[in-house]
Tab-separated table of C-alpha atoms in Angstrom:
chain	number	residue	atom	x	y	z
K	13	UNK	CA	-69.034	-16.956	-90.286
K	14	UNK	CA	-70.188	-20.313	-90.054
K	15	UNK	CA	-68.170	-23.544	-88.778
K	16	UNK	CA	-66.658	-24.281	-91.919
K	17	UNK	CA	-64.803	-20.881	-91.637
K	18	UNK	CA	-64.365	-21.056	-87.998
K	19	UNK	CA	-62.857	-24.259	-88.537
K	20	UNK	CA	-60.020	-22.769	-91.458
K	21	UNK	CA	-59.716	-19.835	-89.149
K	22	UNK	CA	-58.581	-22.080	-86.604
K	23	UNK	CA	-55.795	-24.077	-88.546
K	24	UNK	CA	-54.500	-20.281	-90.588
K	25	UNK	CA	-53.913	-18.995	-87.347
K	26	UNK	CA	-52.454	-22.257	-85.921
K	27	UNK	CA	-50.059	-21.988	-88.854
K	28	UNK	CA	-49.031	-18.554	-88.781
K	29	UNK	CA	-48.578	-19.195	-84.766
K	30	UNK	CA	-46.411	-22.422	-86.078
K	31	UNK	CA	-48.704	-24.215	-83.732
K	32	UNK	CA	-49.652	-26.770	-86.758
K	33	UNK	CA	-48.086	-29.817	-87.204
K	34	UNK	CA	-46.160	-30.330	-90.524
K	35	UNK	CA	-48.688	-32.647	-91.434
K	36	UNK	CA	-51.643	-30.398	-91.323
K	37	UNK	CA	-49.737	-27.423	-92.787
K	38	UNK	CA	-49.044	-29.640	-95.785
K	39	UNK	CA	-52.463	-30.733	-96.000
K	40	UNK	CA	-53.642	-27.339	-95.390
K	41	UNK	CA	-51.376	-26.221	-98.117
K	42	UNK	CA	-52.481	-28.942	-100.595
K	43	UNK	CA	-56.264	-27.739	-99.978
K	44	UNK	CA	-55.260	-23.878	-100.700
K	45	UNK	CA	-53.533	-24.988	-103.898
K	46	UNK	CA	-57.506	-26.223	-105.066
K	47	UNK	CA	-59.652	-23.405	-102.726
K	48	UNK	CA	-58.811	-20.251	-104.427
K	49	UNK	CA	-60.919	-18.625	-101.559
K	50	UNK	CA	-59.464	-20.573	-98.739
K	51	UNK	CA	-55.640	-19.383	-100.228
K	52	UNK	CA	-56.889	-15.799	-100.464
K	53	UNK	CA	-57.351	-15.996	-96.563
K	54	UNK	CA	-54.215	-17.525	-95.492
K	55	UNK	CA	-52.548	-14.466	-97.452
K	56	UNK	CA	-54.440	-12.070	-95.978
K	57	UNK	CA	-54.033	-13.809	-92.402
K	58	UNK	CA	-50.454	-13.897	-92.720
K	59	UNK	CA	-49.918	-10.418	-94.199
K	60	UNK	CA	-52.381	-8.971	-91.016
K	61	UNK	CA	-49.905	-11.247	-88.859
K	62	UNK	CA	-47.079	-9.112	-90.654
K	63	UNK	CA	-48.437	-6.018	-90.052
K	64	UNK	CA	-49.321	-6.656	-85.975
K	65	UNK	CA	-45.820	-7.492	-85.838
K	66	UNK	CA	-44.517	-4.101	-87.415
K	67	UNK	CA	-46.976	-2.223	-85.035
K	68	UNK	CA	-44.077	-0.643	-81.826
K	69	UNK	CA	-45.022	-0.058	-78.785
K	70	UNK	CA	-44.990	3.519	-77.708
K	71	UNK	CA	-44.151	4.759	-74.218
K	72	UNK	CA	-46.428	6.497	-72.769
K	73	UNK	CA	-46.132	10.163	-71.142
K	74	UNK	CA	-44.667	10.564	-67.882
K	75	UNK	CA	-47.818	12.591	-66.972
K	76	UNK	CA	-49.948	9.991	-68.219
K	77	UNK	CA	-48.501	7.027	-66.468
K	78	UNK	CA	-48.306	8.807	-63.394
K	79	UNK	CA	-51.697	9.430	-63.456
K	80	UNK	CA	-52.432	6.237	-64.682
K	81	UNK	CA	-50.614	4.631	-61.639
K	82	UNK	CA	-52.773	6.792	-59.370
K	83	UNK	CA	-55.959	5.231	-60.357
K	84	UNK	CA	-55.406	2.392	-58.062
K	85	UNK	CA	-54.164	4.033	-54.969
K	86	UNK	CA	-56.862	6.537	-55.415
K	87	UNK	CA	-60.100	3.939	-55.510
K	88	UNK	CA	-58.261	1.654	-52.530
K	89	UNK	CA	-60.630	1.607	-49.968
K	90	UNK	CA	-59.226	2.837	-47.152
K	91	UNK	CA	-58.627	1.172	-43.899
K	92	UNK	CA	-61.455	1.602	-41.389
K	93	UNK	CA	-61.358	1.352	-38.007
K	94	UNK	CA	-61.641	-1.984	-37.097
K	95	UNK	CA	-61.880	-3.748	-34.045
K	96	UNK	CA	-60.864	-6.932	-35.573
K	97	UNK	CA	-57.106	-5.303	-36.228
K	98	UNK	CA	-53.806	-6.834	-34.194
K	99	UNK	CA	-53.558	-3.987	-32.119
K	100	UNK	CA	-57.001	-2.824	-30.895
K	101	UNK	CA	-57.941	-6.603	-30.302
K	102	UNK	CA	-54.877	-6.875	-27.907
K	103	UNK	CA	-55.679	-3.395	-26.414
K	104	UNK	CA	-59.389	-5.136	-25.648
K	105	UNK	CA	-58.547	-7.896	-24.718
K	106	UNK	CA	-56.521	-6.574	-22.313
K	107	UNK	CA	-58.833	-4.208	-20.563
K	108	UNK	CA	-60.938	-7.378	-18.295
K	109	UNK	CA	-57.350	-8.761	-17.748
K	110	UNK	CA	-56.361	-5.353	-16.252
K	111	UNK	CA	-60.042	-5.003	-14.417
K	112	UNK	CA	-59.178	-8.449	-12.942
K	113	UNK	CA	-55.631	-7.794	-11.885
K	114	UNK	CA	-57.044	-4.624	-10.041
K	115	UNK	CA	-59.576	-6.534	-8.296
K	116	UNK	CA	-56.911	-8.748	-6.953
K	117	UNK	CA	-55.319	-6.557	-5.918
K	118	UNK	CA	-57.419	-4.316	-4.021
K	119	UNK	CA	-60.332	-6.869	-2.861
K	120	UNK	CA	-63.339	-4.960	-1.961
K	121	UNK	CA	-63.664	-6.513	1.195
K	122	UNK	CA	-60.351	-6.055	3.268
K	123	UNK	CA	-58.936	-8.959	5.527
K	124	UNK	CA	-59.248	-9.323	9.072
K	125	UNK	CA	-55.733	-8.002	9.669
K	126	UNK	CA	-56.511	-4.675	7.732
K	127	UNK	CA	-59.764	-4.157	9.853
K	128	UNK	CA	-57.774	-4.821	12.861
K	129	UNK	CA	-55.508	-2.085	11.763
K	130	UNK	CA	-58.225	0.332	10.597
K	131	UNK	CA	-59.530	-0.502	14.370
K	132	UNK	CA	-56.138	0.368	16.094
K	133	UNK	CA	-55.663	4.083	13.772
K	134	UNK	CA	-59.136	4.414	14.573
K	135	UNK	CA	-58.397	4.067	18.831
K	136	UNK	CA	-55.503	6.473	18.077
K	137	UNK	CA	-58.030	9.324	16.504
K	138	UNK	CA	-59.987	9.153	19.509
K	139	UNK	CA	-56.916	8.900	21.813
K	140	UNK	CA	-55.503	12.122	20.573
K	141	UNK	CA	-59.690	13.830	20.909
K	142	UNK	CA	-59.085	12.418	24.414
K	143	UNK	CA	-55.685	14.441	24.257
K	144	UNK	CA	-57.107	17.482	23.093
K	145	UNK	CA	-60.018	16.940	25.951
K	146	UNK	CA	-57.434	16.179	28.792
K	147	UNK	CA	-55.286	19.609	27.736
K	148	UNK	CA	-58.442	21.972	27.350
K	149	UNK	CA	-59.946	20.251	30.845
K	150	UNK	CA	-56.350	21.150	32.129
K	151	UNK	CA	-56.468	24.218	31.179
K	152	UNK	CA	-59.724	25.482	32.379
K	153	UNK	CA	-59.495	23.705	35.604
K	154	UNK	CA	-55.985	25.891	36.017
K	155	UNK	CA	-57.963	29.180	35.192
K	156	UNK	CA	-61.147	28.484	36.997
K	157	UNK	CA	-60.528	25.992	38.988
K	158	UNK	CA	-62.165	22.482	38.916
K	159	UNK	CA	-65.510	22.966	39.745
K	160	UNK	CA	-65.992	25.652	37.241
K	161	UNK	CA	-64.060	23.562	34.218
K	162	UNK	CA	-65.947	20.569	35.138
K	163	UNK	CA	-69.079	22.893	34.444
K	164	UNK	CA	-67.460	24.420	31.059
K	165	UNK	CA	-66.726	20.924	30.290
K	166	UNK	CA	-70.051	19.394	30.650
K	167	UNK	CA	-71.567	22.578	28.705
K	168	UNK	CA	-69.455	21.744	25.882
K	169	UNK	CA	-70.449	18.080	25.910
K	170	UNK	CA	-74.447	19.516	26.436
K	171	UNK	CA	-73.676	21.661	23.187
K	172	UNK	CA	-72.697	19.080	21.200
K	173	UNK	CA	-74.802	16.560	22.278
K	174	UNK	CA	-77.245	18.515	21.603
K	175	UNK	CA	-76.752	18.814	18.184
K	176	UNK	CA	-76.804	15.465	17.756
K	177	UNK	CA	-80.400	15.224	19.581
K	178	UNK	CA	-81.844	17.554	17.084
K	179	UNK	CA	-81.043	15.645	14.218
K	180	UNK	CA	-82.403	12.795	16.271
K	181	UNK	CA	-85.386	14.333	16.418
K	182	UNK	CA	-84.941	15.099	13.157
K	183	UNK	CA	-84.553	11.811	11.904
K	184	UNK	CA	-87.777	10.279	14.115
P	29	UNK	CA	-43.272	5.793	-32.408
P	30	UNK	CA	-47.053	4.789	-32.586
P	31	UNK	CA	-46.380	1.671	-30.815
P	32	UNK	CA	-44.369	3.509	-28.046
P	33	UNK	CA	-47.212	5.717	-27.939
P	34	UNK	CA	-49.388	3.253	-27.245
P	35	UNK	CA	-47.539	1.635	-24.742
P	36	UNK	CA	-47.395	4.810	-22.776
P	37	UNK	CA	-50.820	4.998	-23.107
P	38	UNK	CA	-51.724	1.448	-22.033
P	39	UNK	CA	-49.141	1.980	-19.080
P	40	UNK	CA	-50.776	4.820	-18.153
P	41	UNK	CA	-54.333	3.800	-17.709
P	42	UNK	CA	-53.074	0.946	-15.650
P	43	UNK	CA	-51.865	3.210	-13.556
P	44	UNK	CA	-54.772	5.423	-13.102
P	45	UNK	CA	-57.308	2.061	-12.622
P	46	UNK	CA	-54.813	1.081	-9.526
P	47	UNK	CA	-55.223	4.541	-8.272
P	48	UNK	CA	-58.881	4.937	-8.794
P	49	UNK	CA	-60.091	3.374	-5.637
P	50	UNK	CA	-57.627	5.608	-3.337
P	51	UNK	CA	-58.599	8.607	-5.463
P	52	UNK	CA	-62.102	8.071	-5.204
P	53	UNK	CA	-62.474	7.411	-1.764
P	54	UNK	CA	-60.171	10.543	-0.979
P	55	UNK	CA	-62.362	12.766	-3.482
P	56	UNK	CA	-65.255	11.094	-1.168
P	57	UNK	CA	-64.274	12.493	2.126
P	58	UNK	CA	-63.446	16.166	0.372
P	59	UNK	CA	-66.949	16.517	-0.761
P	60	UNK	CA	-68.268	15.771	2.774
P	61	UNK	CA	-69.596	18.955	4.495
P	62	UNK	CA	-67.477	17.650	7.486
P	63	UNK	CA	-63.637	17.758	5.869
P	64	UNK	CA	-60.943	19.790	6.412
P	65	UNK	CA	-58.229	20.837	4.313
P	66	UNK	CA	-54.856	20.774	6.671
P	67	UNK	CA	-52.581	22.195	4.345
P	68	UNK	CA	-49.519	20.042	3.907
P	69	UNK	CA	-46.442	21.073	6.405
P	70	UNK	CA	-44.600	18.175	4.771
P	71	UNK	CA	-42.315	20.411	3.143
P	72	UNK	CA	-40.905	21.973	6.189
P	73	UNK	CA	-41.036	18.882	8.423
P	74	UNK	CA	-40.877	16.073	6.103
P	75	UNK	CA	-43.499	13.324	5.824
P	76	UNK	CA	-46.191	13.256	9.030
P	77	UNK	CA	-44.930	10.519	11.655
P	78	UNK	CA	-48.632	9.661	11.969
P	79	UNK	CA	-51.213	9.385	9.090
P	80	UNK	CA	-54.553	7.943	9.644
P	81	UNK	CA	-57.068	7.821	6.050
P	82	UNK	CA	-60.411	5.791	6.995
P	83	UNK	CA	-63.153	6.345	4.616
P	84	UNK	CA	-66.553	5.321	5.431
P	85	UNK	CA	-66.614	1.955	3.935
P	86	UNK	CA	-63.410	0.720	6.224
P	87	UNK	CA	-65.461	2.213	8.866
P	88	UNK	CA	-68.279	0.435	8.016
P	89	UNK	CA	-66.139	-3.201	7.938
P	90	UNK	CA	-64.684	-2.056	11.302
P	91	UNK	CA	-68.179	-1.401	12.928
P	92	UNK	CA	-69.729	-4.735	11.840
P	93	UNK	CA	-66.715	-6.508	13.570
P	94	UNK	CA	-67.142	-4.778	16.812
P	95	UNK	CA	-70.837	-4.688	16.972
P	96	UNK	CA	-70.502	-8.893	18.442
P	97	UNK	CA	-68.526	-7.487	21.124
P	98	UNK	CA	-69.502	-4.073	22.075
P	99	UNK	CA	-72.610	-2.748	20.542
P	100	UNK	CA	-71.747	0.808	21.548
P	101	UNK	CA	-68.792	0.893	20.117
P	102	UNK	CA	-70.365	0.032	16.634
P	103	UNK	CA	-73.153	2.381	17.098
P	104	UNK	CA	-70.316	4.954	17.336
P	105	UNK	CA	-68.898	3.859	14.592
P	106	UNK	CA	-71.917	3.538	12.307
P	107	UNK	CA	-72.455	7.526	12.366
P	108	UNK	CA	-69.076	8.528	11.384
P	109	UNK	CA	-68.123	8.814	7.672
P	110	UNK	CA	-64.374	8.621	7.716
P	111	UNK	CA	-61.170	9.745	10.122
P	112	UNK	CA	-58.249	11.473	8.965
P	113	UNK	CA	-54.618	12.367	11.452
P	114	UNK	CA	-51.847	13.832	10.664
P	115	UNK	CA	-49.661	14.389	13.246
P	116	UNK	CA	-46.045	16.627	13.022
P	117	UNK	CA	-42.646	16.300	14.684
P	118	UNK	CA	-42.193	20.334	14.550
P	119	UNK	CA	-38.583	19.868	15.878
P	120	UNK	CA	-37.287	22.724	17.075
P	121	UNK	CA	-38.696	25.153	14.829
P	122	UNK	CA	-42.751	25.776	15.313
P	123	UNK	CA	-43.620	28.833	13.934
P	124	UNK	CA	-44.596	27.480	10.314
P	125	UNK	CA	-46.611	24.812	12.270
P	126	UNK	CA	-48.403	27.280	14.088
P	127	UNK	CA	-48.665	29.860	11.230
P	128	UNK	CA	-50.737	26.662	9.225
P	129	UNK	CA	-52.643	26.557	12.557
P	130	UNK	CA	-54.048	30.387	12.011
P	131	UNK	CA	-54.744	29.539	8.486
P	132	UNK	CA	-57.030	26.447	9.139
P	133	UNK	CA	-58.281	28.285	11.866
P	134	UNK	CA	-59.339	31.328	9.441
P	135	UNK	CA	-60.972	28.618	6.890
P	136	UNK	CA	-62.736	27.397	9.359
P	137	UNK	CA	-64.392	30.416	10.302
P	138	UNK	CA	-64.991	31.062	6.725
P	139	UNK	CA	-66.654	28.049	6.481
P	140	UNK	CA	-69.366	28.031	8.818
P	141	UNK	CA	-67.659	25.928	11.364
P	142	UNK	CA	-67.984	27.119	15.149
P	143	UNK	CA	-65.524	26.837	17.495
P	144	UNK	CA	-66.047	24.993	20.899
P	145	UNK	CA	-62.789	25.132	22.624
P	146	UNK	CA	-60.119	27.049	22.434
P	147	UNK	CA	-56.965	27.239	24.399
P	148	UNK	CA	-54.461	30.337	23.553
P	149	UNK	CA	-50.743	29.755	25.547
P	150	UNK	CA	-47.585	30.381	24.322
P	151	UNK	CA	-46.499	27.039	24.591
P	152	UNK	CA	-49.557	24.960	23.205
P	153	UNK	CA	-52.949	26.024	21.247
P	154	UNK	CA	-55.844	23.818	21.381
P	155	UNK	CA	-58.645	24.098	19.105
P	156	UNK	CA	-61.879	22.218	18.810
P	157	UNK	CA	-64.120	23.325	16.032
P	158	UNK	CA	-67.673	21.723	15.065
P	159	UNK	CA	-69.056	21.981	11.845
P	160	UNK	CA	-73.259	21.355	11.761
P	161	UNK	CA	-75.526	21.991	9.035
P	162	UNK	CA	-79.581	22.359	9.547
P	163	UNK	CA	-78.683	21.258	12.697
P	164	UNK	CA	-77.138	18.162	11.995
P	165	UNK	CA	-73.231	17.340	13.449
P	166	UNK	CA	-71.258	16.982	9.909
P	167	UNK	CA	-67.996	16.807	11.770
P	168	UNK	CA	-65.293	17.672	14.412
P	169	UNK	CA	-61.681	18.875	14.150
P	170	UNK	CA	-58.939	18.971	16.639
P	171	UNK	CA	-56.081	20.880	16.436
P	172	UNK	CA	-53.061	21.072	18.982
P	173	UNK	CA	-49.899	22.403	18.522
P	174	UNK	CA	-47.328	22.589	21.098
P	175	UNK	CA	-43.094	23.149	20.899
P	176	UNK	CA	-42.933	19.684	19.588
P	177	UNK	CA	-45.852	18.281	17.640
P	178	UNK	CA	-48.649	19.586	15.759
P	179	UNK	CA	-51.368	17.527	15.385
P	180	UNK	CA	-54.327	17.709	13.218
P	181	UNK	CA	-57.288	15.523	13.677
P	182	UNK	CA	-60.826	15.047	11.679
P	183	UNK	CA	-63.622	13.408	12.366
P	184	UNK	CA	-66.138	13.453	9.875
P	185	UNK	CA	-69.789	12.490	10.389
P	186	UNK	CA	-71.285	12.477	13.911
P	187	UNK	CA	-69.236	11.966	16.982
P	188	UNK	CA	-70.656	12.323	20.706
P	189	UNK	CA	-67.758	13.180	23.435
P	190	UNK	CA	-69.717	11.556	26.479
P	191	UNK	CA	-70.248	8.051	23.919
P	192	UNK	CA	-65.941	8.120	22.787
P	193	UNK	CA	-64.916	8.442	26.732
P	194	UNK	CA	-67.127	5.015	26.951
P	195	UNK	CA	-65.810	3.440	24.081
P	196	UNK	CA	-62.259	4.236	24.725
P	197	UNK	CA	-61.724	2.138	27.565
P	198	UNK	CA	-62.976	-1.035	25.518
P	199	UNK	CA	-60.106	-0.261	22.760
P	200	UNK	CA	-57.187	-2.378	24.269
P	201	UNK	CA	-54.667	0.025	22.426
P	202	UNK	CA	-51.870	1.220	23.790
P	203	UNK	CA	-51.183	4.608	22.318
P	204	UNK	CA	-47.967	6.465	23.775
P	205	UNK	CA	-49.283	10.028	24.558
P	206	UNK	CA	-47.092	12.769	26.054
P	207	UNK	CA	-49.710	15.002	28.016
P	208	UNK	CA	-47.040	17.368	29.910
């Protein structure tokens, strides 16, 4: 096909489309009245244009368009996990908000008035080993007498002292 | 439902970050040869009138701030590893009190700890355990109960008797002690 018949192919489909103004048409028309070959064409254009037209459209199977439907949902790429979605960006970003609040909240180095009551729970401890110390003393001294609980005393003292000169020892 | 889920999940994180420094610092002092397990008597005479929890780093804070003033006291200090109380209003009831006190008692014994005082009278028990390992002081308990209190005391790390009677009378606390 070369440009002359590109060019008619052009202006018989223009006409059959009724795209052509009624000029060209008529000049078309005239030219077909003298090009035998050129009138041929437009026939045969418009009688293919006729039979397109009686061509229906069948409905497909139910089968088939299911299946056809599928195609798409089946090559979706699924959604990967993603750190860039709404929810696991917010559940990020709130992890060093939470890791600050804490720190707030429990500082790692207390204040001066939580010291002076770790100091004062601390005194009570010992007070109630001085408790225990007073009532054993007591005792003893009311079974033995004083000089002897004074010695059971002091032996208990030695004893654990004691221990803690052998890890001394230990330790040097 | 996913985003409720989530929500309970978030909350409950949260929660278990706020916790994690008590948790861990209570997990500390159970691994320490020196602990003991009280039981908990809570259920038959509600919730201990005194409870004392000092870990080793409070310890620590609470050393540095006496060393300035008395340098004996913080040496004390600086060998223990934490302090735990509880201490019981039996009320007029004892027995489970002193039936907890047998049972600590046995676990003691169980558990290599040696006892250096004890004092047997229907009215009052006193025990005084020590637990050392190679030969090193890992901690002391105290135990007393009497008709109205039972009180449970451990001291974990190294404590010399002689060096507390000296640093007692620098503590300017006045604790209320019934010694009848």
């Amino acid at each position: 096909m070369n440009e002359y018949d590109d060019k008619w192919e052009d202006r018989i489909n223009a006409l059959l489309d009724g795209e052509l103004s009624a000029d060209d048409a008529e000049l078309l028309k005239a030219q077909a009245s003298d090009d035998r070959e050129l009138a041929r064409a437009i026939i045969e254009s418009y009688q293919l244009h006729q039979a397109m037209d009686q061509i229906n459209v069948e409905r497909a199977p139910d089968s088939l368009t299911k299946r056809l439907n599928a195609i798409p949902r089946e090559h979706r790429s699924k959604p990967a996990f993603s750190l860039f979605q709404p929810r696991w960006a917010m559940a990020i970003a709130a992890i060093p908000l939470m890791v600050i609040t804490i720190s707030l909240m429990r500082p790692d180095t207390p204040s001066a008035s939580e010291i002076a009551q770790a100091r004062q729970e601390m005194a009570i401890a010992f007070a109630y080993l001085d408790k225990a110390a007073v009532i054993t003393g007591r005792e003893i001294e009311s079974t033995v007498g004083h000089t002897m609980a004074n010695a059971v005393t002091g032996s208990v003292n030695k004893v654990i002292q004691s221990e803690n000169l052998t890890s001394k020892e230990k330790e040097a | 439902m996913k985003r409720l889920l989530m929500s309970k999940f978030v909350i409950g994180l949260f929660c278990t970050l706020l916790a994690l420094p008590a948790i861990a610092q209570e997990d500390e002092l159970k691994n320490l040869a020196g602990y003991v397990d009280f039981g908990d008597l809570s259920a038959t005479y509600g919730e201990p009138k005194i409870t004392i929890n000092l870990g080793g780093t409070m310890l620590n804070f609470v050393g540095m701030m006496s060393s300035s003033e008395s340098p004996e006291t913080s040496d004390l200090i600086s060998k223990l590893k934490g302090i735990r109380v509880q201490i019981y209003s039996l009320g007029e009831d004892a027995d489970v009190a002193k039936d907890q006190f047998g049972k600590t008692r046995s676990n003691l014994k169980s558990s290599g700890w040696e006892p250096i005082v004890q004092v047997n009278e229907d009215d009052e028990q006193v025990l005084v355990y020590m637990k050392a390992v190679d030969g090193q002081m890992e901690g002391m308990t105290v135990m007393v109960v009497d008709n109205e209190e039972a009180v449970f005391v451990n001291v974990i790390g190294q404590l010399n008797p002689t060096e507390l009677a000296t640093v007692m009378d620098r503590f300017d606390v006045n604790v209320d002690l019934d010694l009848d």
